[in-house]
Short mmCIF file of C-alpha atoms (C1' of nucleotides) in Angstrom, two decimals:
data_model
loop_
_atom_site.label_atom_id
_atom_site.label_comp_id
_atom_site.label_asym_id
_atom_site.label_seq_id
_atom_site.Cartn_x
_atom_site.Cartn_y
_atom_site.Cartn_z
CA UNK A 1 0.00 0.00 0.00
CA UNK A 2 2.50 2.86 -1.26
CA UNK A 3 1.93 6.06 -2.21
CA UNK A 4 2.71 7.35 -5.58
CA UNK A 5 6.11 8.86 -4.89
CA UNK A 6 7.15 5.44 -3.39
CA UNK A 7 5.37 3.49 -6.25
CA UNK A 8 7.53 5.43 -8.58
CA UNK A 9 11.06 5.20 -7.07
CA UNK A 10 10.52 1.33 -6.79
CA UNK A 11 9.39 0.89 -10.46
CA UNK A 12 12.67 3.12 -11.21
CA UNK A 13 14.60 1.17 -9.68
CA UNK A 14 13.43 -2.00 -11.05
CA UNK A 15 14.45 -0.01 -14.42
CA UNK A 16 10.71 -0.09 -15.21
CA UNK A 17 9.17 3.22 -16.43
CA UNK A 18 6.44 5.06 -15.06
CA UNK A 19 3.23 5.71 -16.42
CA UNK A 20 -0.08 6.96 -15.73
CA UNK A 21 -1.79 3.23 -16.48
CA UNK A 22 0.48 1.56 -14.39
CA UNK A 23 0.13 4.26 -11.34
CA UNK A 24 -3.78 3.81 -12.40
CA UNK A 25 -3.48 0.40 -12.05
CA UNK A 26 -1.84 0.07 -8.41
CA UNK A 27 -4.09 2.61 -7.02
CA UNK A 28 -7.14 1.24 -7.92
CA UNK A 29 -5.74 -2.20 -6.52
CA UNK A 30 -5.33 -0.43 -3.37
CA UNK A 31 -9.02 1.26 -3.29
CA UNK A 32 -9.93 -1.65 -2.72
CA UNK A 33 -11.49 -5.03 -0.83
CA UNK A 34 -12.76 -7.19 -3.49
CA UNK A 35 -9.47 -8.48 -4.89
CA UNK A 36 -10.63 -7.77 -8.70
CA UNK A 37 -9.31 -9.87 -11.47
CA UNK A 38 -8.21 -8.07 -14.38
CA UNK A 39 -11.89 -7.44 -16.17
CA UNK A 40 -12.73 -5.68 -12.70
CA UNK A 41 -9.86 -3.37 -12.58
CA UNK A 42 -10.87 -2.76 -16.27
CA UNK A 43 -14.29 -1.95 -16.10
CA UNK A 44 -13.06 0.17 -12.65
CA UNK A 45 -10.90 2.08 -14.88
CA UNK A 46 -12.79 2.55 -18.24
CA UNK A 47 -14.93 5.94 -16.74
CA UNK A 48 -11.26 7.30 -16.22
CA UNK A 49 -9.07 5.48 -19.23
CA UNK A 50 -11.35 4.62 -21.70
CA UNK A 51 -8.47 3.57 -24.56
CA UNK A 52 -6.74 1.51 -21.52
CA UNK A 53 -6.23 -2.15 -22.57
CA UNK A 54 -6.62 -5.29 -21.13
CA UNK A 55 -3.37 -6.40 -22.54
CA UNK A 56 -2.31 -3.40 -20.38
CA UNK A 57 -3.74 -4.45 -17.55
CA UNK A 58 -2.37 -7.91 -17.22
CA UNK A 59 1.69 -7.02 -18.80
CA UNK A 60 1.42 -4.00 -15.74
CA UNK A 61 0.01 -6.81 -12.37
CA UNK A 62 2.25 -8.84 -14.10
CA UNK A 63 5.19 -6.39 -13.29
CA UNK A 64 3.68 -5.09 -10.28
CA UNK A 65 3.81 -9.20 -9.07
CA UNK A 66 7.30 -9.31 -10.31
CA UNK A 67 8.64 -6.21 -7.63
CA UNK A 68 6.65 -7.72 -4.49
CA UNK A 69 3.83 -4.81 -5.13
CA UNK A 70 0.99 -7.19 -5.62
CA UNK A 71 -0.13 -10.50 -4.76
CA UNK A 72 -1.79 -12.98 -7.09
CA UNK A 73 -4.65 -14.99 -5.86
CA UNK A 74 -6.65 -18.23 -7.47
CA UNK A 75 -9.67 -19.40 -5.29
CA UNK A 76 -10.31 -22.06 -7.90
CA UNK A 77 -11.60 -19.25 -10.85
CA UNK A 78 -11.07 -19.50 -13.97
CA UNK A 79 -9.23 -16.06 -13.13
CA UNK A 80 -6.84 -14.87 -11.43
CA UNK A 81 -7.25 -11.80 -8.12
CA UNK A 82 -4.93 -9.47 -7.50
CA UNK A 83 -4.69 -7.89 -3.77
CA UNK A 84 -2.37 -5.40 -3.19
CA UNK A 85 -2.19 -6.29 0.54
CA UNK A 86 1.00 -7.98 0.79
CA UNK A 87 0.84 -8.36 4.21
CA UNK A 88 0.92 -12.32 5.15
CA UNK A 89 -2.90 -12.98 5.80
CA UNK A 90 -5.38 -15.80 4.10
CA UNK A 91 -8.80 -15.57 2.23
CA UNK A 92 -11.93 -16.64 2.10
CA UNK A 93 -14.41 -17.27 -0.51
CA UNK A 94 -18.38 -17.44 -0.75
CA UNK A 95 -19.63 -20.35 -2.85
CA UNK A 96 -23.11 -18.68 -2.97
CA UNK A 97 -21.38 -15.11 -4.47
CA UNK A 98 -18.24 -15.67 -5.06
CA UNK A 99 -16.97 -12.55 -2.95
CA UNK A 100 -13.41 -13.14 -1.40
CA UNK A 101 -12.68 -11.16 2.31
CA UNK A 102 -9.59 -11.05 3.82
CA UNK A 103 -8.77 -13.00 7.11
CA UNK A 104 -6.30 -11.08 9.15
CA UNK A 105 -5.01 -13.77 11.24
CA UNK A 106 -1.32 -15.01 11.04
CA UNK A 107 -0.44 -18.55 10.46
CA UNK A 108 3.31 -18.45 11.39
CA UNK A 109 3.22 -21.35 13.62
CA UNK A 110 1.49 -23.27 11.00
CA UNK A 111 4.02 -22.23 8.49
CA UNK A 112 6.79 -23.20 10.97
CA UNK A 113 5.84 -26.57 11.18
CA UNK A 114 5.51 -27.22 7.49
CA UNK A 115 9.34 -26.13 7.00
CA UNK A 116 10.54 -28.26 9.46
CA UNK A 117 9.01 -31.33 8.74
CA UNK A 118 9.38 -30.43 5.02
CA UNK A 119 12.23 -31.31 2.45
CA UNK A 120 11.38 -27.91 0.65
CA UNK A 121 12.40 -24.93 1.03
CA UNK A 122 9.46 -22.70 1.61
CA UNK A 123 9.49 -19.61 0.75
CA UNK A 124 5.56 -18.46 0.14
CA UNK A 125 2.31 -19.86 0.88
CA UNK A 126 -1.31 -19.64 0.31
CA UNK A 127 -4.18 -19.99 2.70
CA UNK A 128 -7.71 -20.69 0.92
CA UNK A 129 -11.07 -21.00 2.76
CA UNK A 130 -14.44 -21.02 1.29
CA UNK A 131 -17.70 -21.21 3.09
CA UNK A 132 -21.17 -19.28 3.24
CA UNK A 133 -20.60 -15.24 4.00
CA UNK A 134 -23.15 -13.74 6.43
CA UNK A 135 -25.64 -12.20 3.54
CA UNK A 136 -26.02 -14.84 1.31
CA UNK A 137 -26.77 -17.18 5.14
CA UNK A 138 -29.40 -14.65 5.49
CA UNK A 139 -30.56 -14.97 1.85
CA UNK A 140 -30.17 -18.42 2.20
CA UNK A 141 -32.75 -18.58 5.84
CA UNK A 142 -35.02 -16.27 4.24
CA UNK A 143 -35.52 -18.42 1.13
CA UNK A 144 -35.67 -21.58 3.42
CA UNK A 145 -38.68 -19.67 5.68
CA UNK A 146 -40.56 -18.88 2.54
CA UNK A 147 -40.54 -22.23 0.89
CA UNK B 1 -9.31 -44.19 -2.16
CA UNK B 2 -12.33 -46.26 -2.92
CA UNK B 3 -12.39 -49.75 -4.61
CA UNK B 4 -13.96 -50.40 -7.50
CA UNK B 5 -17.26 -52.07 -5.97
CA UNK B 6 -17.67 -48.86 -3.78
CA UNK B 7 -17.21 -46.36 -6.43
CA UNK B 8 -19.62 -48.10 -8.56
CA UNK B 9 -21.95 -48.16 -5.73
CA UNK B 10 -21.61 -44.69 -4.75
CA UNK B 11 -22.00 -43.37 -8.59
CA UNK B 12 -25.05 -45.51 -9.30
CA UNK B 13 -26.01 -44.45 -5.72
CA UNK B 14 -25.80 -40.51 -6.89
CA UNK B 15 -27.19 -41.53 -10.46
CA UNK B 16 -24.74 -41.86 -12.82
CA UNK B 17 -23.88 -44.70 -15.16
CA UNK B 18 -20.79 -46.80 -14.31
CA UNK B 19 -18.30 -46.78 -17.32
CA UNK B 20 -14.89 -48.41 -17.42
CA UNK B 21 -13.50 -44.65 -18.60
CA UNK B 22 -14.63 -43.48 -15.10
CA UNK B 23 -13.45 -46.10 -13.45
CA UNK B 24 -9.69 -45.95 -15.00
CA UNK B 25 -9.66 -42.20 -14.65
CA UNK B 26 -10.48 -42.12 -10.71
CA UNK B 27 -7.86 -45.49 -10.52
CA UNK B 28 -5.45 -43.24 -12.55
CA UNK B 29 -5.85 -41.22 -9.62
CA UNK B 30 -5.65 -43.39 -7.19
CA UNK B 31 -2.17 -44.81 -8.35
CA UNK B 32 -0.49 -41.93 -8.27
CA UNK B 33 0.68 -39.20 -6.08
CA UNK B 34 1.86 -36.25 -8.87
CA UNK B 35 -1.46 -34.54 -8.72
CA UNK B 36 -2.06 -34.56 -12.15
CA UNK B 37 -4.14 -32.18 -14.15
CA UNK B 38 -6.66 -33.59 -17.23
CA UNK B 39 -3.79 -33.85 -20.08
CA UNK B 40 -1.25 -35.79 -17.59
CA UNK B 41 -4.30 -38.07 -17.07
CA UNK B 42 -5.14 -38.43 -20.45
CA UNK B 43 -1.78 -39.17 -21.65
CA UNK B 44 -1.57 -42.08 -18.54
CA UNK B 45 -4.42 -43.42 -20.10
CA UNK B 46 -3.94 -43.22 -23.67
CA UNK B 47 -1.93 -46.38 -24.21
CA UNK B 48 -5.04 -48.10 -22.52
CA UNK B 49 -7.68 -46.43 -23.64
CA UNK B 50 -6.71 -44.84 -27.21
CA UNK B 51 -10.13 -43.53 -28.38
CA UNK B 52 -10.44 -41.54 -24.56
CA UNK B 53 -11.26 -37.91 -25.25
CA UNK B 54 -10.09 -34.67 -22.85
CA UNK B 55 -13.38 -33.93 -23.29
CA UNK B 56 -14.37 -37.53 -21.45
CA UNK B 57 -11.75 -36.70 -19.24
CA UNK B 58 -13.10 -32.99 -17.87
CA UNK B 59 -16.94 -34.46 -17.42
CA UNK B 60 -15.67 -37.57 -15.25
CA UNK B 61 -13.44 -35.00 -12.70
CA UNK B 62 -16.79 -32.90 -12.69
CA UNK B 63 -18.69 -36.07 -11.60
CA UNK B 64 -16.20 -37.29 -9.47
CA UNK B 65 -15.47 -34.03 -7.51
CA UNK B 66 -19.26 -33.86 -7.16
CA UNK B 67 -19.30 -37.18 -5.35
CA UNK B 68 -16.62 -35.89 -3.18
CA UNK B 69 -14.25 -38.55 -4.69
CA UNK B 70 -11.69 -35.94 -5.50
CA UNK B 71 -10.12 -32.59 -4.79
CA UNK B 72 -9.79 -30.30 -7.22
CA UNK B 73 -6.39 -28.10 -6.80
CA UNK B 74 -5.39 -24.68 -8.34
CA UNK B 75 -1.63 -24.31 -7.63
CA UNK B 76 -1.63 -21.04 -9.82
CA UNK B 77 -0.86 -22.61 -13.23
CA UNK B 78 -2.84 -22.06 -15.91
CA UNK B 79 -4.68 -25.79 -15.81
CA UNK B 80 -6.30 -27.56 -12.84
CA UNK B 81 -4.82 -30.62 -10.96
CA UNK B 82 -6.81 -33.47 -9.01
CA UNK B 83 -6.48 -35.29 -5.96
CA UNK B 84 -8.07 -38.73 -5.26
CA UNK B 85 -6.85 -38.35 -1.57
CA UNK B 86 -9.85 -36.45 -0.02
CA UNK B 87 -8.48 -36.22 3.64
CA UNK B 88 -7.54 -33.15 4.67
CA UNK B 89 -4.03 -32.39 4.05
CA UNK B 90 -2.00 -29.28 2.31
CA UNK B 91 0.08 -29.01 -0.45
CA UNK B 92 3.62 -27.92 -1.58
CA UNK B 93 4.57 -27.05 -5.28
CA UNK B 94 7.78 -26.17 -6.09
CA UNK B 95 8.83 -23.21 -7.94
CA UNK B 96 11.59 -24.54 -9.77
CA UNK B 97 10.57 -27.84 -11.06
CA UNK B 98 6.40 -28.01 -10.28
CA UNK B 99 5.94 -31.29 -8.98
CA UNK B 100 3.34 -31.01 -6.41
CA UNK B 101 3.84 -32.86 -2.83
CA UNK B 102 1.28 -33.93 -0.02
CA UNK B 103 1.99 -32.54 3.29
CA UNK B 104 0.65 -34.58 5.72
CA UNK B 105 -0.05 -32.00 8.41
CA UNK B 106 -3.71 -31.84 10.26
CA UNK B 107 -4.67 -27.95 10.49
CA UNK B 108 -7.68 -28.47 12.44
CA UNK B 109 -6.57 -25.50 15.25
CA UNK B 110 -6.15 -22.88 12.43
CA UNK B 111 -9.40 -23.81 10.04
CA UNK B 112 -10.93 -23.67 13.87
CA UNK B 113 -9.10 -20.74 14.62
CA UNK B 114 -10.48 -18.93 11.39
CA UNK B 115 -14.28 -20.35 12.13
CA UNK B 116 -14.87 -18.95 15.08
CA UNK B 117 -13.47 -15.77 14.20
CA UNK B 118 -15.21 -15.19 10.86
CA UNK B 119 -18.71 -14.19 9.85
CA UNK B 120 -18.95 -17.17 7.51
CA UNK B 121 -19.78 -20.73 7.42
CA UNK B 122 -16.70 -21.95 6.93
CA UNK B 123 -17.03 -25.38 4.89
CA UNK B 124 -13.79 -26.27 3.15
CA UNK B 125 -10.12 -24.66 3.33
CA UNK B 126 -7.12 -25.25 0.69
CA UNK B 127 -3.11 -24.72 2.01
CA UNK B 128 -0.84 -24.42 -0.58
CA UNK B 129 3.02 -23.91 0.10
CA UNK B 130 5.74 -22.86 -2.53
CA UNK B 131 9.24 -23.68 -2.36
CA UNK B 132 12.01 -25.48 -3.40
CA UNK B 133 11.78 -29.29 -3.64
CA UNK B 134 14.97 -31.13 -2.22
CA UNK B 135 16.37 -32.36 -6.42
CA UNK B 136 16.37 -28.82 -7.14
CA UNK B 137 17.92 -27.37 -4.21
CA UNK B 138 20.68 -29.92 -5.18
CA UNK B 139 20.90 -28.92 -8.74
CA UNK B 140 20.50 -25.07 -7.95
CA UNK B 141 23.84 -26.23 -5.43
CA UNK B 142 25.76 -27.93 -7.98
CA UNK B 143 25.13 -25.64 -10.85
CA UNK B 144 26.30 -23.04 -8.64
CA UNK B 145 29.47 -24.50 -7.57
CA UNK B 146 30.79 -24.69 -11.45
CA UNK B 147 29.54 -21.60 -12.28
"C1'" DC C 1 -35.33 -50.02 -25.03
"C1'" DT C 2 -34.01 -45.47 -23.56
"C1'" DG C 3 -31.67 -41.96 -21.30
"C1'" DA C 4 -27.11 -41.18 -20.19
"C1'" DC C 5 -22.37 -41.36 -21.94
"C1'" DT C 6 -18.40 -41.01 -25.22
"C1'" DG C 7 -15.67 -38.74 -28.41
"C1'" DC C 8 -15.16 -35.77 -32.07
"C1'" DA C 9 -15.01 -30.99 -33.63
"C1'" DA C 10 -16.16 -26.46 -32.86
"C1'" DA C 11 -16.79 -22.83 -29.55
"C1'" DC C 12 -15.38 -20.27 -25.58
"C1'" DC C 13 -12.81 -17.14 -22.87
"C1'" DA C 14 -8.91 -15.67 -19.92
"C1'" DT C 15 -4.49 -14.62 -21.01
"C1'" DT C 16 -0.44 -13.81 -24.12
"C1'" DT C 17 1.93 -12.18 -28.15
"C1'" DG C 18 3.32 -9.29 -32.25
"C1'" DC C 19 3.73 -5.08 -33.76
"C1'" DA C 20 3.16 -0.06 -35.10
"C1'" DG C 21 3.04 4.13 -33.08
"C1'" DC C 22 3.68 6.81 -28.73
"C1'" DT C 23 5.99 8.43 -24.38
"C1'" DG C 24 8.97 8.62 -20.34
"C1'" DT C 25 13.63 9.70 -19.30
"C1'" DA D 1 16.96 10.16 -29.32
"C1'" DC D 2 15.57 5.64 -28.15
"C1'" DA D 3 14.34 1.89 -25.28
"C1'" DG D 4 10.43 0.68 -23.24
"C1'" DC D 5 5.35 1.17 -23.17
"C1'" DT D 6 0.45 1.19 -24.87
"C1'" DG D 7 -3.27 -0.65 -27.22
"C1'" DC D 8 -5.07 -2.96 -30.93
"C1'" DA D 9 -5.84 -7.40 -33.17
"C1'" DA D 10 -4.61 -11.99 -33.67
"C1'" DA D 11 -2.96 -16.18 -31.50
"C1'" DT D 12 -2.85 -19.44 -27.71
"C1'" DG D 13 -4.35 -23.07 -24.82
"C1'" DG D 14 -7.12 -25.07 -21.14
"C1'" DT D 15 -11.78 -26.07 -20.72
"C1'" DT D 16 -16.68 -26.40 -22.32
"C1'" DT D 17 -20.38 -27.37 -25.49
"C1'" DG D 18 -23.24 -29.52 -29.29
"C1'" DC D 19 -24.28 -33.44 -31.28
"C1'" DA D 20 -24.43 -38.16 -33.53
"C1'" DG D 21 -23.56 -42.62 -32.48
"C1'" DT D 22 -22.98 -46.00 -28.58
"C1'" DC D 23 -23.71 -48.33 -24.28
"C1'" DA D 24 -25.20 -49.27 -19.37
"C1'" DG D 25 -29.12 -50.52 -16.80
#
DNA sequence: CTGACTGCAAACCATTTGCAGCTGT
DNA sequence: ACAGCTGCAAATGGTTTGCAGTCAG
């Protein structure tokens, strides 16, 4: 979660340039919560960058991935997320509406345990969980109440 | 890991036919522990089964995930993998070469951890680890020390 | 017998690539 | 200036769909 000035020393000295979609691009990643794939941060955009491409969109999270900006998430889409919360934290997913929220808690100790009993080396990981969020439980009781 | 007398059971039991494609794709399965996606299967079964179609192939994991006789993983490649070991257990790709292994670890405190903290019904989870696998740590080691 | 299944080919759709013109430095 | 970038259009590749013939029950 930088701030333009930082966004555009890092990308300097990753010898990438600097340009408005790519700025675009970050900031709307980090305004916010629904870890869009690339069609959402496209149709976010269009109002603003109409002649902005999707090509665009996926060569600049592919570079913002490659500098430790971004993180890229699959809950099992046939998309990819982006989240530009690269803070270590997992994510769950509604099978009713697909929304994905973030769960702040830290699995450290989890992650502990794998490397020691591992023969990897781990260096990342990825915590999915999908479930029922509260609104569509509500939908869900209402529906059940009327039928 | 069913037999074939219980998987027939369970798909006539659900309402599908019994076929000896399905049965050879969830024993492909079964017999091995790569976590293969549809094309790894179908080329396993192609010697057996020459007139087998990826199309064939993509209805049967459909079926067979909807029986909860498989997982269905998404490591972050571009194609899906599947899992005829259903008990709950995480998994660890490495980056360099992308064999995918089981880790045999029970996470029952964190997925408990995470229900009781979140607003959702929390029904299913998915850990995936990246790292380096123990062959490739040894090549990375050798390559460097003639380099 | 009959509805469900297979396997082929075509369609689909997220993502990638090639390239001509533009822009950041 | 000039290498790198954008945005268009075309290509790619995993997965899905439509359908005619086949097979399980």
């Amino acid at each position: 979660m930088l701030d333009n000035k930082k966004v555009t020393e890092l990308l300097r000295k990753k010898g990438f340039k600097v340009t408005p979609q790519r700025l675009a691009i970050y900031n709307a990643l980090c305004n916010t919560k629904a870890h869009p794939n690339a069609e959402m941060i496209f149709n976010k955009l269009q109002p603003y960058y109409p002649t902005m491409s999707l090509a665009t969109i996926y060569k600049t999270v592919d570079i913002l991935h490659e500098i430790g900006l971004i993180n890229i998430l699959n809950v099992g889409e046939d998309s990819f997320r982006y989240d530009a919360n690269t803070s270590s934290h997992a994510h769950i997913c509604c099978t009713e509406c697909g929304r994905v929220d973030d769960i702040m808690i830290d699995f450290a100790k989890c992650v502990e345990e794998v490397a020691s009993q591992s023969s990897y080396d781990v260096h990342r990981h990825q915590f999915y969980f999908y479930g029922t969020c509260a609104e569509c439980k509500a939908k869900l009781n209402s529906k059940a109440k009327v039928s």
